[in-house]
mmCIF file of C-alpha atoms in Angstrom:
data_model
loop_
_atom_site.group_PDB
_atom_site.id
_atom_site.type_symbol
_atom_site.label_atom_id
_atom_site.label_comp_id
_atom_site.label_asym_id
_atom_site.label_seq_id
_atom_site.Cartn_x
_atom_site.Cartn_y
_atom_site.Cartn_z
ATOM 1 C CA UNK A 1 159.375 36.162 24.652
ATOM 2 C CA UNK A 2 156.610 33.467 26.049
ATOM 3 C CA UNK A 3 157.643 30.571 24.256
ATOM 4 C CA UNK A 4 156.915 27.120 25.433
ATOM 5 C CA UNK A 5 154.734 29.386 28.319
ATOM 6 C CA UNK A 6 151.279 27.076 28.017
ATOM 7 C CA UNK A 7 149.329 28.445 31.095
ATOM 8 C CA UNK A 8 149.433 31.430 33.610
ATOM 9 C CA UNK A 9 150.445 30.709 37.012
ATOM 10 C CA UNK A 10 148.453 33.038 38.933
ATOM 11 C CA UNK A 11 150.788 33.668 41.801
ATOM 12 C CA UNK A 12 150.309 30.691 42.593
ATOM 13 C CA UNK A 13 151.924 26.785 43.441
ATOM 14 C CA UNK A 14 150.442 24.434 41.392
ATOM 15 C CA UNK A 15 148.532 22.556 43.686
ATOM 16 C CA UNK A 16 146.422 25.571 44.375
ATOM 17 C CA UNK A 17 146.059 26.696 41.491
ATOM 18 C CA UNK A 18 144.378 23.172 40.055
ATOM 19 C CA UNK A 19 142.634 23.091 43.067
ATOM 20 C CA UNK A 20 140.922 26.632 42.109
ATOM 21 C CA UNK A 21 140.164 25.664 38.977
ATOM 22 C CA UNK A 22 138.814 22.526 39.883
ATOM 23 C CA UNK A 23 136.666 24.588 42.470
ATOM 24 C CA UNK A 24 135.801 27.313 39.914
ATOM 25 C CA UNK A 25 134.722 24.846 36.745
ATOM 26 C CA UNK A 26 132.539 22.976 39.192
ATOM 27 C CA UNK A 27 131.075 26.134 40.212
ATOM 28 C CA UNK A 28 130.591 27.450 36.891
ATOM 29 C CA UNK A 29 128.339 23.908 36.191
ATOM 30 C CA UNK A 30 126.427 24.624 38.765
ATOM 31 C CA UNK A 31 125.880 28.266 38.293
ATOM 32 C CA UNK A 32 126.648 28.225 34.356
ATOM 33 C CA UNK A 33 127.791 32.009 35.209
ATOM 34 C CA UNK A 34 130.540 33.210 37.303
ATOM 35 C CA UNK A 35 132.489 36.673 37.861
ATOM 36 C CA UNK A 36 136.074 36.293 39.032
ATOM 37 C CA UNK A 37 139.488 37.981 37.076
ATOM 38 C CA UNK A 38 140.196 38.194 33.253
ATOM 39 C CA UNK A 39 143.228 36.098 33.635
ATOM 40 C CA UNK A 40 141.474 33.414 35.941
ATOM 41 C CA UNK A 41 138.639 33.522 33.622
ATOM 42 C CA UNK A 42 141.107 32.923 30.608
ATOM 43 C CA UNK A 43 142.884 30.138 32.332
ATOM 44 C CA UNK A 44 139.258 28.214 33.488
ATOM 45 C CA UNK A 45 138.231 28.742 30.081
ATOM 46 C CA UNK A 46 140.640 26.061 28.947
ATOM 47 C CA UNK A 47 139.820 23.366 31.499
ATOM 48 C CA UNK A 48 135.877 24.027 31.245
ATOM 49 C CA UNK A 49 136.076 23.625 27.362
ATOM 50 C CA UNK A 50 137.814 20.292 28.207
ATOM 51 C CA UNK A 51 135.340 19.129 30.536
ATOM 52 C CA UNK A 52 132.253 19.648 28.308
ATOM 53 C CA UNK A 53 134.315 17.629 25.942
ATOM 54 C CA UNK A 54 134.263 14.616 28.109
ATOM 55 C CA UNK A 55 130.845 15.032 28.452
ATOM 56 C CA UNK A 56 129.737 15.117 25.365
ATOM 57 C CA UNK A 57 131.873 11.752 24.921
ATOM 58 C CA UNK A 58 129.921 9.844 27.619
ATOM 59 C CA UNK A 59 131.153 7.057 28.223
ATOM 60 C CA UNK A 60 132.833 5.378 31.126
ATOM 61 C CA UNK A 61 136.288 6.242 30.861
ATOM 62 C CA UNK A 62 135.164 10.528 29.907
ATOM 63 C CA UNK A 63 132.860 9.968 33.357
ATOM 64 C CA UNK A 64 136.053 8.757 35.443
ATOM 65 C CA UNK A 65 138.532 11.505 33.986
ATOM 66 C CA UNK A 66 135.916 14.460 34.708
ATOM 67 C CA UNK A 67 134.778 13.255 38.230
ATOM 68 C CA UNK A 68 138.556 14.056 38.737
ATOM 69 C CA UNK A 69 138.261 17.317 37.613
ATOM 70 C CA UNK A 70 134.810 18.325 38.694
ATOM 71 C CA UNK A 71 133.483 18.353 42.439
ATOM 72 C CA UNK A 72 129.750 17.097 43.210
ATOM 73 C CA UNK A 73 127.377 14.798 42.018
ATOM 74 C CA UNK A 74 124.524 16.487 41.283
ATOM 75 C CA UNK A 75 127.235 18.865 39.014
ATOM 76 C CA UNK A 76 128.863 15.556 37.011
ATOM 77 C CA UNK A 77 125.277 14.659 36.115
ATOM 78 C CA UNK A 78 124.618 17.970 34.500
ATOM 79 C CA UNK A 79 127.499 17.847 32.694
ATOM 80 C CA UNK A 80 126.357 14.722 31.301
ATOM 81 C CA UNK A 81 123.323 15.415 30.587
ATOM 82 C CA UNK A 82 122.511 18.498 30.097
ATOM 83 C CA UNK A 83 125.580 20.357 29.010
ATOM 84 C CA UNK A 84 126.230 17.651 27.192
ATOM 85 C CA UNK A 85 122.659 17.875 25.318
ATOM 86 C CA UNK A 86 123.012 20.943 24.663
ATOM 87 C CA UNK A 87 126.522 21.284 23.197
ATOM 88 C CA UNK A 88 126.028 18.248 20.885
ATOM 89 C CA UNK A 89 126.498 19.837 17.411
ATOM 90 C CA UNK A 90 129.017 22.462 18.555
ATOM 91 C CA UNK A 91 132.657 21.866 18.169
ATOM 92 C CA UNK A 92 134.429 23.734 20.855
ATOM 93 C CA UNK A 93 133.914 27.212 22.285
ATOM 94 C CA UNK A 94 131.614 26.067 24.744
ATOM 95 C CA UNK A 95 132.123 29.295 26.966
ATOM 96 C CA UNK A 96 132.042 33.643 26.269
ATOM 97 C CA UNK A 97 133.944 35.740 28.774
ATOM 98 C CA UNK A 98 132.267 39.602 28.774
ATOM 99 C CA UNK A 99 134.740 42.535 30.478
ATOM 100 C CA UNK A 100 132.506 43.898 33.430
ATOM 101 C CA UNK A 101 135.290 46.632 34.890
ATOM 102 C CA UNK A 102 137.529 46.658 37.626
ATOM 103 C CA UNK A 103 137.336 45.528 41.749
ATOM 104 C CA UNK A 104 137.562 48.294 43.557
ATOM 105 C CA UNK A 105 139.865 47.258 46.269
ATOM 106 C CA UNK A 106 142.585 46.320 43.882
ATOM 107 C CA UNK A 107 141.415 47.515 40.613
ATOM 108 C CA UNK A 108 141.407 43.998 39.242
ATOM 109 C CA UNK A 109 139.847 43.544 35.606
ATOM 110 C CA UNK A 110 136.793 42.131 36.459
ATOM 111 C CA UNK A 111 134.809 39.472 33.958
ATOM 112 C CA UNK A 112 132.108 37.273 33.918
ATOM 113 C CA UNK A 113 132.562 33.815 32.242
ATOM 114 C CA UNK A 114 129.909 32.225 31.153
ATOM 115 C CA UNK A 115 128.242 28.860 28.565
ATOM 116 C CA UNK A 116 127.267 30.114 25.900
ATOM 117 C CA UNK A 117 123.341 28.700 24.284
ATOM 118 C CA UNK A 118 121.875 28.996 27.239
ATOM 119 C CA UNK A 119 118.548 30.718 29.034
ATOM 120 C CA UNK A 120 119.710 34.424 30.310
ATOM 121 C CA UNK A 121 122.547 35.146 28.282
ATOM 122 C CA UNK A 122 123.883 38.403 28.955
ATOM 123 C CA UNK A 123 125.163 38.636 25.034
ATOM 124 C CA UNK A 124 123.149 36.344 22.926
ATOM 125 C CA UNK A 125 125.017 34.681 20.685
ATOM 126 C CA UNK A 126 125.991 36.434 17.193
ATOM 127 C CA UNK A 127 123.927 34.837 14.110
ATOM 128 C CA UNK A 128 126.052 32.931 11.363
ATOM 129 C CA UNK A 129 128.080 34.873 8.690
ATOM 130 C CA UNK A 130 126.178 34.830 5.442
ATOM 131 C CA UNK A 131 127.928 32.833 2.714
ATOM 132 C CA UNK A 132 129.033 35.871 0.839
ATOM 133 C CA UNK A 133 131.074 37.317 3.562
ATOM 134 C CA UNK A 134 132.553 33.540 3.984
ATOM 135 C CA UNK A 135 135.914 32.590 3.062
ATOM 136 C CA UNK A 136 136.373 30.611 0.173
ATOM 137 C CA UNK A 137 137.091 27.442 2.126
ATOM 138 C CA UNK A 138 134.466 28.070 4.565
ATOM 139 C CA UNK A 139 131.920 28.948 1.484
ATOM 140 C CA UNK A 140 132.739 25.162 -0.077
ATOM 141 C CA UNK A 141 132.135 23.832 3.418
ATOM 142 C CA UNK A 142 128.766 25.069 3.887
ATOM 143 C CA UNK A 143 127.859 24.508 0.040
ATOM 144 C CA UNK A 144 128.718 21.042 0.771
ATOM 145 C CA UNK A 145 126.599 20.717 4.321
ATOM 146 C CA UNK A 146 123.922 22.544 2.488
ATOM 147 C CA UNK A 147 123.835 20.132 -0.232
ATOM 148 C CA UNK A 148 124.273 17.220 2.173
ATOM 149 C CA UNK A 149 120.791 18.502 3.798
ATOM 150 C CA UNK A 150 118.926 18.992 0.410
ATOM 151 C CA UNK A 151 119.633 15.398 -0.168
ATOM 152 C CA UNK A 152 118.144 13.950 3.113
ATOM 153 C CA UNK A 153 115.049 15.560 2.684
#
């Protein structure tokens, strides 16, 4: 049983393993696409949806907490500005991990990770349910967003 189990440990201590996943969320800033592991990918999942969540909170405190997490400059700026931008209206599940196959040295399961809403995609992003396949809760959710819009205009 895996309770009370939060994160995988990767074979490794726990300073290298935050220090990988520091390295591997700053590199997947910069590159906003990167192959490594399934498990890796799973685990940098987590900490990449939690710095895009800083960004998108901008303001001092968010900018001190993520330069501890993220490496560079030039890649806290992005995730400021544009990550943040562009992840404005969507609440979590900022990143898509596709299978790709398996390493051939070790026969790893091989996958890339990468933000989602973005130019060059490899899977563009599925369109919204229609209401009718919505559950009920949902359905009285987007009733209620639709009728918020109707009113602005």
């Amino acid at each position: 049983m895996k309770h009370r189990v939060a994160f995988r440990k990767l074979r490794r201590t726990s300073a290298h393993r935050w220090a990988m996943l520091r390295t591997m969320v700053s590199q997947l800033i910069k590159h906003e696409r990167i192959e490594t592991t399934v498990q890796k990918a799973k685990e940098l999942r987590r900490v990449a949806d939690q710095v895009v969540t800083l960004g998108k909170q901008g303001d001092l405190n968010a900018w001190r907490a993520a330069a501890g997490i993220v490496h560079g400059e030039a890649e806290l700026h992005k995730l400021f500005g544009e990550l943040a931008g562009r992840y404005r209206d969507r609440d979590g599940g900022y990143t898509r991990i596709l299978r790709t196959g398996v390493r051939q040295g070790d026969a790893a399961q091989m996958a890339y990770i990468e933000y989602v809403d973005r130019e060059g995609e490899l899977r563009p992003a599925r369109p919204p349910r229609p209401p009718s396949l919505l559950p009920p809760a949902a359905k009285a959710a987007a009733d209620a967003a639709a009728a918020q819009q109707q009113t602005q205009r």
